[in-house]
Coordinates of C-alpha atoms in Angstrom, one line a residue:
X15 CA -38.6 27.0 34.4
X16 CA -39.5 30.8 34.0
X17 CA -42.9 31.9 35.7
X18 CA -44.6 35.2 36.1
X19 CA -45.1 36.3 39.6
X20 CA -44.8 39.3 41.9
X21 CA -41.6 40.3 43.6
X22 CA -43.0 39.2 47.0
X23 CA -43.8 35.9 45.5
X24 CA -40.3 35.6 44.0
X25 CA -38.9 36.0 47.5
X26 CA -40.9 33.1 48.8
X27 CA -40.1 30.9 45.7
X28 CA -36.5 31.7 46.0
X29 CA -36.5 30.5 49.6
X30 CA -38.1 27.3 48.6
X31 CA -35.5 26.8 45.8
X32 CA -32.7 27.4 48.2
X33 CA -34.0 24.7 50.5
X34 CA -34.9 27.2 53.2
X35 CA -37.4 25.6 55.7
X36 CA -37.3 28.1 58.5
X37 CA -37.0 31.9 58.6
X38 CA -37.0 34.3 61.6
X39 CA -38.8 37.6 61.3
X40 CA -41.1 40.4 62.4
X41 CA -43.7 42.0 60.2
X42 CA -44.1 45.6 59.3
X43 CA -45.5 47.8 56.7
X44 CA -42.7 47.6 54.1
X45 CA -42.7 43.8 54.1
X46 CA -46.3 43.1 54.2
X47 CA -46.5 41.9 50.6
X48 CA -43.8 39.2 51.4
X49 CA -45.7 38.3 54.5
X50 CA -48.9 37.9 52.4
X51 CA -47.0 35.6 50.1
X52 CA -45.8 33.5 53.1
X53 CA -49.3 33.2 54.2
X54 CA -50.3 31.3 51.0
X55 CA -47.7 28.5 51.4
X56 CA -46.7 25.9 53.9
X57 CA -43.1 24.9 52.9
X58 CA -41.3 27.8 54.5
X59 CA -42.1 28.1 58.3
X60 CA -41.9 31.6 59.7
X61 CA -40.8 32.1 63.4
X62 CA -42.1 35.2 64.9
X63 CA -39.4 36.7 67.2
X64 CA -40.0 39.6 69.7
X65 CA -37.2 41.8 68.5
X66 CA -35.3 42.0 65.2
X67 CA -31.9 41.6 66.9
X68 CA -33.4 38.2 68.2
X69 CA -34.2 37.3 64.7
X70 CA -30.4 37.8 63.6
X71 CA -29.1 35.8 66.5
X72 CA -31.6 33.1 65.9
X73 CA -30.6 32.9 62.4
X74 CA -27.0 32.7 63.5
X75 CA -27.8 29.8 65.9
X76 CA -29.7 28.0 63.2
X77 CA -26.8 28.3 60.7
X78 CA -24.0 27.5 63.2
X79 CA -25.6 24.4 64.4
X80 CA -26.9 23.2 61.1
X81 CA -24.4 24.3 58.5
X82 CA -27.1 25.8 56.5
X83 CA -27.7 29.5 55.7
X84 CA -29.8 31.3 58.4
X85 CA -32.5 33.6 57.1
X86 CA -34.4 36.7 58.6
X87 CA -37.1 38.9 57.3
X88 CA -37.6 42.3 58.8
X89 CA -39.3 45.7 57.8
X90 CA -37.7 49.0 56.9
X91 CA -36.3 51.7 59.2
X92 CA -36.1 50.4 62.7
X93 CA -36.7 46.8 61.7
X94 CA -33.6 46.9 59.7
X95 CA -31.4 49.0 62.2
X96 CA -32.3 46.6 64.9
X97 CA -30.6 43.8 63.1
X98 CA -27.2 45.6 63.0
X99 CA -25.8 44.1 66.1
X100 CA -26.6 40.5 64.9
X101 CA -25.3 41.3 61.3
X102 CA -22.1 42.5 62.8
X103 CA -21.9 39.5 65.0
X104 CA -22.3 37.2 62.1
X105 CA -19.7 39.1 60.1
X106 CA -17.1 38.9 62.8
X107 CA -17.7 35.2 63.3
X108 CA -18.2 34.2 59.7
X109 CA -21.8 32.9 60.1
X110 CA -23.8 32.6 56.8
X111 CA -26.9 34.7 57.1
X112 CA -29.3 36.3 54.5
X113 CA -31.3 39.2 55.9
X114 CA -34.1 40.4 53.8
X115 CA -35.4 43.9 54.7
X116 CA -38.2 45.9 53.4
X117 CA -37.8 49.4 52.0
X118 CA -40.0 52.3 51.3
X119 CA -41.1 52.6 47.6
X120 CA -38.5 53.5 45.2
X121 CA -39.9 57.1 44.4
X122 CA -39.8 57.9 48.3
X123 CA -36.2 56.8 48.8
X124 CA -34.2 59.8 50.0
X125 CA -37.3 61.8 51.0
X126 CA -37.2 61.0 54.7
X127 CA -40.3 58.9 54.2
X128 CA -42.0 57.0 57.2
X129 CA -39.7 54.3 58.4
X130 CA -37.0 55.0 55.9
X131 CA -33.3 54.6 56.5
X132 CA -30.4 54.0 54.2
X133 CA -30.2 50.3 54.9
X134 CA -27.4 49.7 52.3
X135 CA -25.3 52.4 53.6
X136 CA -25.8 51.5 57.2
X137 CA -25.0 47.8 56.7
X138 CA -22.1 48.3 54.2
X139 CA -19.6 47.8 57.0
X140 CA -21.2 44.9 58.8
X141 CA -22.2 42.7 55.9
X142 CA -20.1 40.7 53.5
X143 CA -22.2 42.1 50.7
X144 CA -25.6 44.1 50.3
X145 CA -28.1 44.8 47.7
X146 CA -30.7 47.5 46.9
X147 CA -33.2 45.9 44.5
X148 CA -34.2 48.6 42.0
X149 CA -36.0 46.5 39.5
X150 CA -38.2 43.3 39.9
X151 CA -36.3 41.9 36.9
X152 CA -33.1 41.9 39.0
X153 CA -34.7 40.2 42.0
X154 CA -34.5 36.5 41.1
X155 CA -30.7 36.9 40.3
X156 CA -30.0 38.8 43.5
X157 CA -31.8 36.4 45.7
X158 CA -30.0 33.3 44.5
X159 CA -26.6 35.2 44.4
X160 CA -27.0 36.3 48.1
X161 CA -27.3 32.7 49.2
X162 CA -24.1 32.0 47.1
X163 CA -22.2 34.8 48.6
X164 CA -23.3 34.2 52.2
X165 CA -22.3 30.6 52.2
X166 CA -19.3 30.3 49.9
X167 CA -15.7 31.3 50.7
X168 CA -15.5 32.8 54.2
X169 CA -19.2 32.8 55.1
X170 CA -20.9 35.9 56.3
X171 CA -24.0 38.0 56.4
X172 CA -25.7 39.4 53.3
X173 CA -28.5 42.0 53.2
X174 CA -31.1 42.3 50.4
X175 CA -33.2 45.5 50.7
X176 CA -36.4 45.3 48.7
X177 CA -38.5 48.5 48.1
X178 CA -42.3 48.0 48.5
X179 CA -43.2 48.7 44.9
X180 CA -40.6 46.1 43.7
X181 CA -42.5 43.6 45.9
X182 CA -45.8 44.5 44.3
X183 CA -44.3 44.5 40.7
X184 CA -44.7 41.5 38.4
X185 CA -41.9 39.9 36.6
X186 CA -40.3 36.7 35.3
X187 CA -39.0 34.3 38.0
X188 CA -36.2 31.9 37.3
X189 CA -34.8 29.3 39.7
X190 CA -31.1 28.9 40.6
X191 CA -28.9 27.9 37.8
X192 CA -25.1 28.3 37.6
X193 CA -25.2 30.9 40.4
X194 CA -22.1 32.8 40.9
X195 CA -20.9 36.3 41.4
X196 CA -18.7 37.9 38.7
X197 CA -16.3 39.5 41.1
X198 CA -16.4 37.0 43.9
X199 CA -14.8 33.6 43.3
X200 CA -13.0 32.2 46.5
X201 CA -10.2 30.0 46.0
X202 CA -10.7 26.4 47.5
X203 CA -7.7 24.5 46.6
X204 CA -4.3 25.3 48.3
X205 CA -1.1 25.9 46.2
X206 CA 0.5 22.4 45.6
X207 CA 4.0 23.6 46.2
X208 CA 3.1 25.5 49.4
X209 CA 1.4 22.4 50.8
X210 CA 4.5 20.4 50.1
X211 CA 6.7 23.0 51.7
X212 CA 4.4 23.0 54.7
X213 CA 4.7 19.3 55.0
X214 CA 8.5 19.5 55.1
X215 CA 8.4 22.3 57.6
X216 CA 6.1 20.1 59.8
X217 CA 8.4 17.1 59.6
X218 CA 11.4 19.2 60.6
X219 CA 9.7 20.9 63.6
X220 CA 10.8 20.2 67.1
X221 CA 8.2 22.0 68.9
X222 CA 5.2 22.2 66.7
X223 CA 1.6 23.1 67.5
X224 CA -1.7 23.2 65.6
X225 CA -3.7 26.4 66.3
X226 CA -7.2 26.1 64.8
X227 CA -10.3 28.4 64.6
X228 CA -13.9 28.5 63.5
X229 CA -12.8 28.2 59.9
X230 CA -12.3 24.5 60.3
X231 CA -16.0 24.2 61.5
X232 CA -17.3 26.5 58.8
X233 CA -15.7 24.3 56.2
X234 CA -18.0 21.4 57.1
X235 CA -17.8 18.1 59.1
X236 CA -15.2 16.7 56.7
X237 CA -12.6 19.2 57.7
X238 CA -12.8 18.3 61.4
X239 CA -12.4 14.7 60.4
X240 CA -9.4 15.5 58.4
X241 CA -8.0 17.7 61.2
X242 CA -8.3 14.8 63.6
X243 CA -6.5 12.5 61.1
X244 CA -3.7 14.9 60.6
X245 CA -3.2 15.4 64.4
X246 CA -3.1 11.7 64.9
X247 CA -0.6 11.1 62.0
X248 CA 1.8 13.8 63.2
X249 CA 1.3 13.4 66.9
X250 CA 1.5 17.2 67.3
X251 CA -0.3 19.1 70.2
X252 CA -3.4 21.1 69.2
X253 CA -5.2 24.1 70.6
X254 CA -8.0 26.3 69.3
X255 CA -9.8 29.5 69.6
X256 CA -13.2 29.9 71.3
X257 CA -14.9 29.6 67.9
X258 CA -13.1 26.5 67.1
X259 CA -14.0 24.3 70.0
X260 CA -15.3 20.9 68.9
X261 CA -13.3 20.6 65.6
X262 CA -10.9 18.4 67.6
X263 CA -12.4 16.5 70.5
X264 CA -12.0 18.1 74.0
X265 CA -11.4 14.5 75.2
X266 CA -8.6 13.9 72.6
X267 CA -5.1 13.0 73.8
X268 CA -3.4 15.8 71.9
X269 CA -5.7 18.5 73.1
X270 CA -4.2 21.3 75.1
X271 CA -7.5 23.2 75.9
X272 CA -8.5 26.5 74.6
X273 CA -6.0 29.2 73.8
X274 CA -6.0 32.9 74.4
X275 CA -7.0 35.5 77.1
X276 CA -8.7 32.7 79.3
X277 CA -7.0 29.7 77.8
X278 CA -5.1 27.1 79.7
X279 CA -1.5 27.5 80.9
X280 CA -0.3 24.7 78.7
X281 CA -1.9 25.9 75.5
X282 CA -0.6 29.6 75.9
X283 CA 2.9 28.5 76.9
X284 CA 3.1 26.0 74.0
X285 CA 2.0 28.8 71.6
X286 CA 4.7 31.1 73.2
X287 CA 7.6 28.5 72.9
X288 CA 6.7 26.5 69.8
X289 CA 9.1 26.5 66.9
X290 CA 6.3 25.9 64.3
X291 CA 2.7 27.0 64.4
X292 CA 0.2 25.7 61.9
X293 CA -2.8 28.1 62.0
X294 CA -5.9 26.5 60.3
X295 CA -9.0 28.8 59.9
X296 CA -8.1 31.2 62.5
X297 CA -7.5 35.0 62.2
X298 CA -4.9 35.9 64.9
X299 CA -7.4 38.3 66.8
X300 CA -6.2 40.2 69.8
X301 CA -7.8 37.9 72.4
X302 CA -5.5 35.1 71.0
X303 CA -2.3 37.0 70.3
X304 CA -2.0 39.2 73.5
X305 CA 0.9 41.5 73.0
X306 CA 1.7 41.4 69.3
X307 CA 5.5 42.0 69.6
X308 CA 5.7 39.1 72.1
X309 CA 3.4 36.7 70.3
X310 CA 5.1 33.3 69.7
X311 CA 8.4 35.1 69.0
X312 CA 10.6 32.1 68.1
X313 CA 8.2 30.3 65.7
X314 CA 7.8 29.9 61.9
X315 CA 4.1 30.4 61.1
X316 CA 2.0 28.6 58.5
X317 CA -1.4 30.1 58.0
X318 CA -4.3 28.3 56.1
X319 CA -7.3 30.5 55.4
X320 CA -9.8 30.9 52.6
X321 CA -9.8 34.7 53.2
X322 CA -6.8 36.2 51.6
X323 CA -7.2 39.5 53.4
X324 CA -6.6 37.6 56.7
X325 CA -3.1 36.7 55.7
X326 CA -0.5 39.0 57.3
X327 CA -3.2 41.2 58.7
X328 CA -2.1 41.0 62.3
X329 CA 0.8 38.7 62.4
X330 CA 3.7 38.2 59.9
X331 CA 3.3 34.7 58.2
X332 CA 6.2 32.7 56.9
X333 CA 4.0 30.4 54.7
X334 CA 0.5 31.5 53.7
X335 CA -1.8 28.8 52.1
X336 CA -5.0 30.5 50.7
X337 CA -7.7 27.9 50.4
X338 CA -10.6 26.2 52.0
X339 CA -9.5 24.5 55.3
X340 CA -11.1 21.2 54.3
X341 CA -9.4 21.0 50.8
X342 CA -5.9 22.0 52.3
X343 CA -6.2 19.6 55.2
X344 CA -7.1 16.8 52.7
X345 CA -4.0 17.7 50.7
X346 CA -1.7 17.9 53.8
X347 CA -2.9 14.4 54.9
X348 CA -2.5 12.9 51.4
X349 CA 1.1 14.4 50.9
X350 CA 2.1 13.3 54.5
X351 CA 1.0 9.7 53.9
X352 CA 2.2 9.5 50.3
X353 CA 5.6 10.7 51.2
X354 CA 5.7 8.6 54.5
X355 CA 6.7 11.7 56.5
X356 CA 7.2 11.6 60.3
X357 CA 8.4 14.0 63.0
X358 CA 11.5 13.3 64.8
X359 CA 10.7 11.2 67.8
X360 CA 13.1 12.5 70.3
X361 CA 12.5 16.2 69.9
X362 CA 8.6 15.7 69.8
X363 CA 8.8 13.5 73.0
X364 CA 10.9 16.2 74.7
X365 CA 8.2 18.8 73.5
X366 CA 5.4 16.6 75.1
X367 CA 7.4 16.3 78.4
X368 CA 7.4 20.1 78.6
X369 CA 3.8 20.3 77.9
X370 CA 3.0 17.7 80.5
X371 CA 5.0 19.8 83.1
X372 CA 2.8 22.9 82.1
X373 CA -0.3 20.6 82.4
X374 CA 0.7 19.7 86.0
X375 CA -0.2 23.2 87.1
X376 CA -3.8 22.2 86.5
X377 CA -4.6 25.9 85.5
X378 CA -8.3 25.3 85.3
X379 CA -8.5 24.0 88.9
X380 CA -10.5 26.0 91.5
X381 CA -11.2 25.8 95.2
X382 CA -14.6 24.0 95.4
X383 CA -17.1 24.5 98.3
X384 CA -19.8 22.6 99.9
X385 CA -21.6 25.8 101.1
X386 CA -21.9 27.8 97.9
X387 CA -22.0 26.7 94.3
X388 CA -19.0 27.6 92.4
X389 CA -19.6 28.6 88.8
X390 CA -16.9 26.2 87.4
X391 CA -18.6 23.4 89.3
X392 CA -22.0 24.2 88.0
X393 CA -20.7 24.0 84.4
X394 CA -18.9 20.8 85.2
X395 CA -22.1 19.1 86.6
X396 CA -24.1 20.4 83.7
X397 CA -21.6 18.8 81.3
X398 CA -21.6 15.6 83.3
X399 CA -25.4 15.3 83.2
X400 CA -25.9 16.3 79.6
X401 CA -22.9 15.0 77.6
X402 CA -24.5 11.7 76.7
X403 CA -27.5 13.6 75.2
X404 CA -25.3 15.2 72.4
X405 CA -26.4 18.6 73.4
X406 CA -26.2 22.0 71.6
X407 CA -24.8 24.7 73.9
X408 CA -25.2 28.4 73.4
X409 CA -23.9 31.3 75.6
X410 CA -24.4 34.8 76.4
X411 CA -21.2 36.9 77.0
X412 CA -19.2 37.3 80.1
X413 CA -17.5 35.2 82.8
X414 CA -20.1 32.4 82.3
X415 CA -19.1 32.1 78.6
X416 CA -15.4 31.6 79.5
X417 CA -16.3 29.0 82.2
X418 CA -18.5 27.3 79.7
X419 CA -15.6 27.1 77.2
X420 CA -13.2 26.0 79.9
X421 CA -15.3 23.3 81.6
X422 CA -17.9 22.1 79.1
X423 CA -15.9 19.8 76.7
X424 CA -17.1 19.5 73.0
X425 CA -16.1 16.3 71.1
X426 CA -18.0 17.3 67.9
X427 CA -18.2 20.4 65.7
X428 CA -21.3 22.6 65.5
X429 CA -22.4 21.8 69.0
X430 CA -21.0 25.2 70.5
X431 CA -22.6 28.6 69.5
X432 CA -21.1 31.7 71.0
X433 CA -20.4 35.2 70.2
X434 CA -16.7 35.4 69.7
X435 CA -15.5 38.4 67.8
X436 CA -18.1 40.9 68.8
X437 CA -18.8 39.6 72.3
X438 CA -22.6 40.3 72.1
X439 CA -24.6 40.1 75.4
X440 CA -28.0 38.8 74.6
X441 CA -26.8 36.4 71.9
X442 CA -27.4 33.1 73.7
X443 CA -31.2 32.8 74.2
X444 CA -32.3 33.7 70.5
X445 CA -29.3 31.4 69.3
X446 CA -30.5 28.6 71.3
X447 CA -34.0 29.1 69.7
X448 CA -32.3 28.8 66.3
X449 CA -30.4 25.8 67.1
X450 CA -33.5 24.2 68.7
X451 CA -35.5 24.7 65.5
X452 CA -32.6 23.2 63.5
X453 CA -32.6 20.2 65.8
X454 CA -36.0 19.9 67.4
X455 CA -35.3 16.5 69.2
X456 CA -32.0 17.6 70.7
X457 CA -31.2 19.2 74.1
X458 CA -30.3 22.9 73.8
X459 CA -29.0 24.8 76.7
X460 CA -28.1 28.5 76.8
X461 CA -25.4 28.9 79.6
X462 CA -26.1 32.5 80.7
X463 CA -25.3 35.3 83.2
X464 CA -28.0 37.2 85.0
X465 CA -27.0 40.4 83.3
X466 CA -26.7 39.1 79.6
X467 CA -29.9 37.2 79.7
X468 CA -31.9 40.3 80.3
X469 CA -30.6 41.7 77.0
X470 CA -33.1 39.6 74.9
X471 CA -35.2 37.9 77.5
X472 CA -38.3 38.7 75.4
X473 CA -37.4 35.8 73.3
X474 CA -38.8 33.5 75.9
X475 CA -42.1 34.4 74.4
X476 CA -40.9 32.9 71.1
X477 CA -39.8 29.8 72.8
X478 CA -43.2 29.4 74.5
X479 CA -45.2 30.1 71.3
X480 CA -43.4 27.5 69.3
X481 CA -43.1 25.0 72.1
X482 CA -39.3 25.0 72.0
X483 CA -37.8 23.3 75.1
X484 CA -34.8 25.5 75.4
X485 CA -33.1 25.6 78.8
X486 CA -31.6 28.8 80.1
X487 CA -28.9 27.9 82.7
X488 CA -28.2 31.2 84.5
X489 CA -24.9 31.5 86.6
X490 CA -26.3 34.2 88.8
X491 CA -23.5 36.0 90.7
X492 CA -25.5 39.4 90.9
X493 CA -22.7 41.1 89.0
X494 CA -21.7 41.9 85.4
X495 CA -19.0 39.4 86.2
X496 CA -16.3 40.1 83.7
X497 CA -16.8 43.8 84.2
X498 CA -16.4 43.3 87.9
X499 CA -13.3 41.2 87.5
X500 CA -11.5 43.7 85.4
X501 CA -12.4 46.5 87.9
X502 CA -11.1 44.3 90.7
X503 CA -7.8 43.3 88.9
X504 CA -7.1 46.4 86.8
X505 CA -9.0 49.3 88.3
X506 CA -8.3 49.1 91.9
X507 CA -11.4 47.4 93.0
X508 CA -13.6 50.4 92.0
X509 CA -16.8 48.6 91.0
X510 CA -18.4 51.3 88.8
X511 CA -22.0 50.3 88.0
X512 CA -21.2 46.5 87.6
X513 CA -23.5 45.2 90.3
X514 CA -26.7 43.8 88.9
X515 CA -29.3 45.7 90.8
X516 CA -33.1 45.3 90.7
X517 CA -32.9 41.7 89.2
X518 CA -36.2 40.0 88.6
X519 CA -37.3 36.8 90.4
X520 CA -36.2 34.5 87.5
X521 CA -38.5 31.7 88.7
X522 CA -41.5 34.0 88.6
X523 CA -40.4 35.5 85.4
X524 CA -40.2 32.0 83.8
X525 CA -43.7 31.3 85.1
X526 CA -44.9 34.7 83.8
X527 CA -43.8 33.8 80.3
X528 CA -45.5 30.2 80.6
X529 CA -42.4 28.2 81.2
X530 CA -40.8 26.6 84.2
X531 CA -38.5 28.2 86.7
X532 CA -36.0 26.4 88.9
X533 CA -33.7 28.0 91.6
X534 CA -30.8 26.3 93.3
X535 CA -28.1 27.6 95.8
X536 CA -27.0 24.5 97.4
X537 CA -24.2 22.4 95.9
X538 CA -25.8 19.1 97.2
X539 CA -29.0 19.8 95.4
X540 CA -27.5 20.8 92.1
X541 CA -27.5 17.5 90.3
X542 CA -31.2 16.8 91.0
X543 CA -32.0 20.3 89.9
X544 CA -30.3 20.0 86.7
X545 CA -31.9 16.8 85.9
X546 CA -35.3 18.3 86.7
X547 CA -34.4 21.1 84.2
X548 CA -33.3 18.4 81.5
X549 CA -36.6 16.3 82.0
X550 CA -39.0 19.1 81.7
X551 CA -40.7 19.1 78.4
X552 CA -40.6 22.9 77.7
X553 CA -38.7 26.1 78.2
X554 CA -36.8 26.5 81.5
X555 CA -35.1 29.3 83.2
X556 CA -32.7 27.9 85.8
X557 CA -31.5 30.4 88.3
X558 CA -28.2 29.0 89.7
X559 CA -27.0 31.1 92.5
X560 CA -23.2 31.0 92.4
X561 CA -20.2 32.5 94.4
X562 CA -20.5 36.2 93.8
X563 CA -16.8 37.1 93.7
X564 CA -15.3 34.3 91.8
X565 CA -12.9 35.3 89.1
X566 CA -12.3 33.6 85.8
X567 CA -8.8 32.2 85.6
X568 CA -6.3 31.7 83.9
X569 CA -6.3 35.2 82.4
X570 CA -3.8 37.2 80.3
X571 CA -4.2 40.8 81.3
X572 CA -4.6 43.1 78.5
X573 CA -1.3 44.1 76.8
X574 CA 0.6 41.1 78.1
X575 CA 2.2 38.2 76.5
X576 CA 1.1 34.5 76.5
X577 CA 3.6 33.7 79.2
X578 CA 2.4 36.5 81.5
X579 CA -0.7 34.7 82.9
X580 CA -2.6 35.4 86.1
X581 CA -3.5 32.1 87.7
X582 CA -6.1 31.3 90.3
X583 CA -5.3 31.5 94.0
X584 CA -5.8 27.8 95.2
X585 CA -4.0 27.8 98.4
X586 CA -1.3 25.3 99.5
X587 CA -3.2 22.5 97.8
X588 CA -2.2 23.5 94.3
X589 CA 1.5 24.1 94.6
X590 CA 1.5 27.3 92.7
X591 CA 2.1 30.9 93.4
X592 CA -1.3 32.3 94.1
X593 CA -2.8 35.1 91.9
X594 CA 0.5 35.9 90.6
X595 CA 2.0 36.5 87.0
X596 CA 4.2 33.7 86.2
X597 CA 6.7 33.3 83.4
X598 CA 7.3 30.1 81.5
X599 CA 9.9 28.8 83.9
X600 CA 7.6 29.3 86.9
X601 CA 9.3 32.4 88.1
X602 CA 7.0 35.0 89.8
X603 CA 7.2 38.3 87.9
X604 CA 5.1 40.5 90.2

């Protein structure tokens, strides 16, 4: 039903019509009309962040954990520019976000007015689409269209830049009906003949592997269910990217662990030696492929992706299938069943024997200690004590992120929120706030590093204000750990500015914000301290003092192939060459 209202009122009405319950924002002069409209209603809850980057990451955490579109509202100029990191992060990781920015009045655009910037120009390369609203008559269409673009096809961030005079102007509002974009119509169904060909290639494969990414999770829960069914039907091994964790259960029998730079020995070697790779919702980024000319050199490659531009972008594909992961997986399952397909037993059994041989290396093993907390052990104990609570886990970026991916096991999708493509330090705490608001009764933990957490530590105030019981679990090694590791292994041990000096007392810092602080350095006391953190009904900063010089292994050094991996030095107990680069036959290369 068409109704007369101001542009600012249209924004709020559109949010209601799109089913938005929570938005993250920070007020300023260019968006005060919208904030005034928010004041006069109660359906849309506004969460006041302490920095606009925090708003963007909180919207990402909300979206990633709920499957809904995350929304943020910021003012012009610095308000808009402060969102750039979060918008780029959402674009890289395909997270549906709508960012509404204020803009100076239309007659002042281009005059270097106070708090003016070219928001559309600045965000052109870090958004899926953006709009500058020039007339209030266009505003309802743009608002509804933005949600469609952000959430359909390959999800991503959309910016709507609204000048202040457009917010004040009156016009006719219409609700969402037959919303679409005339030049954007993503293809959902895969080509039938290509799907049949894929099934035949799968049945003929002797050394197959599923390689899955965040696209499976973005497609919705049904896609993860179908993926599990297809893996069970075929009996094929499966690995995934950092963003794909949880689509197939980490406790599943066919799971090889994570793939890539810090992936498992068995996953990386299986990718290197497979004869058929079925890539589902993954984009072949450099952290996965390693050296491109040595990436899975003997395999045929099937690539399923809704984004046509991802096909053949980095790796030559033998059989592309453009379509939504959920729809294509459904078709693959149906054809496999209807044609009573099966893989050849003897070659597949032999493939699994080879994989089991690689598994025997126990590439995620580490030398534990009863004197100091090892970071891997800390994550394992956190997992053991929280797994039955169906928690949501976010991370910052660095060594702790990789240890979390390796040692915290995810059996369900949408429980793992991390910055994959951009690698944004400061992501985890605001993302945890977003996830907590999406799931107010759930346990939400941000696994952090002492350097990363300081990037957006101000968002503890947001957690306190809205009584959000987020837990920040810091693996504190007093270093920018991943930087230090690269400097040790690749730069001759020259630790240039990687030591975390002048750290705050995190316990006192938590108390200063109004939360609870816990510190633990004794492995014997770790379990009880973690339980204390879990049981506290409010925000917690847990300062877990861990081994300072521990490195994150396995590791594929930059520019190396999947079968050129650095493995941990475990001593005689492990039966492996220590800290050496080893090829697929176990021969030491250096």
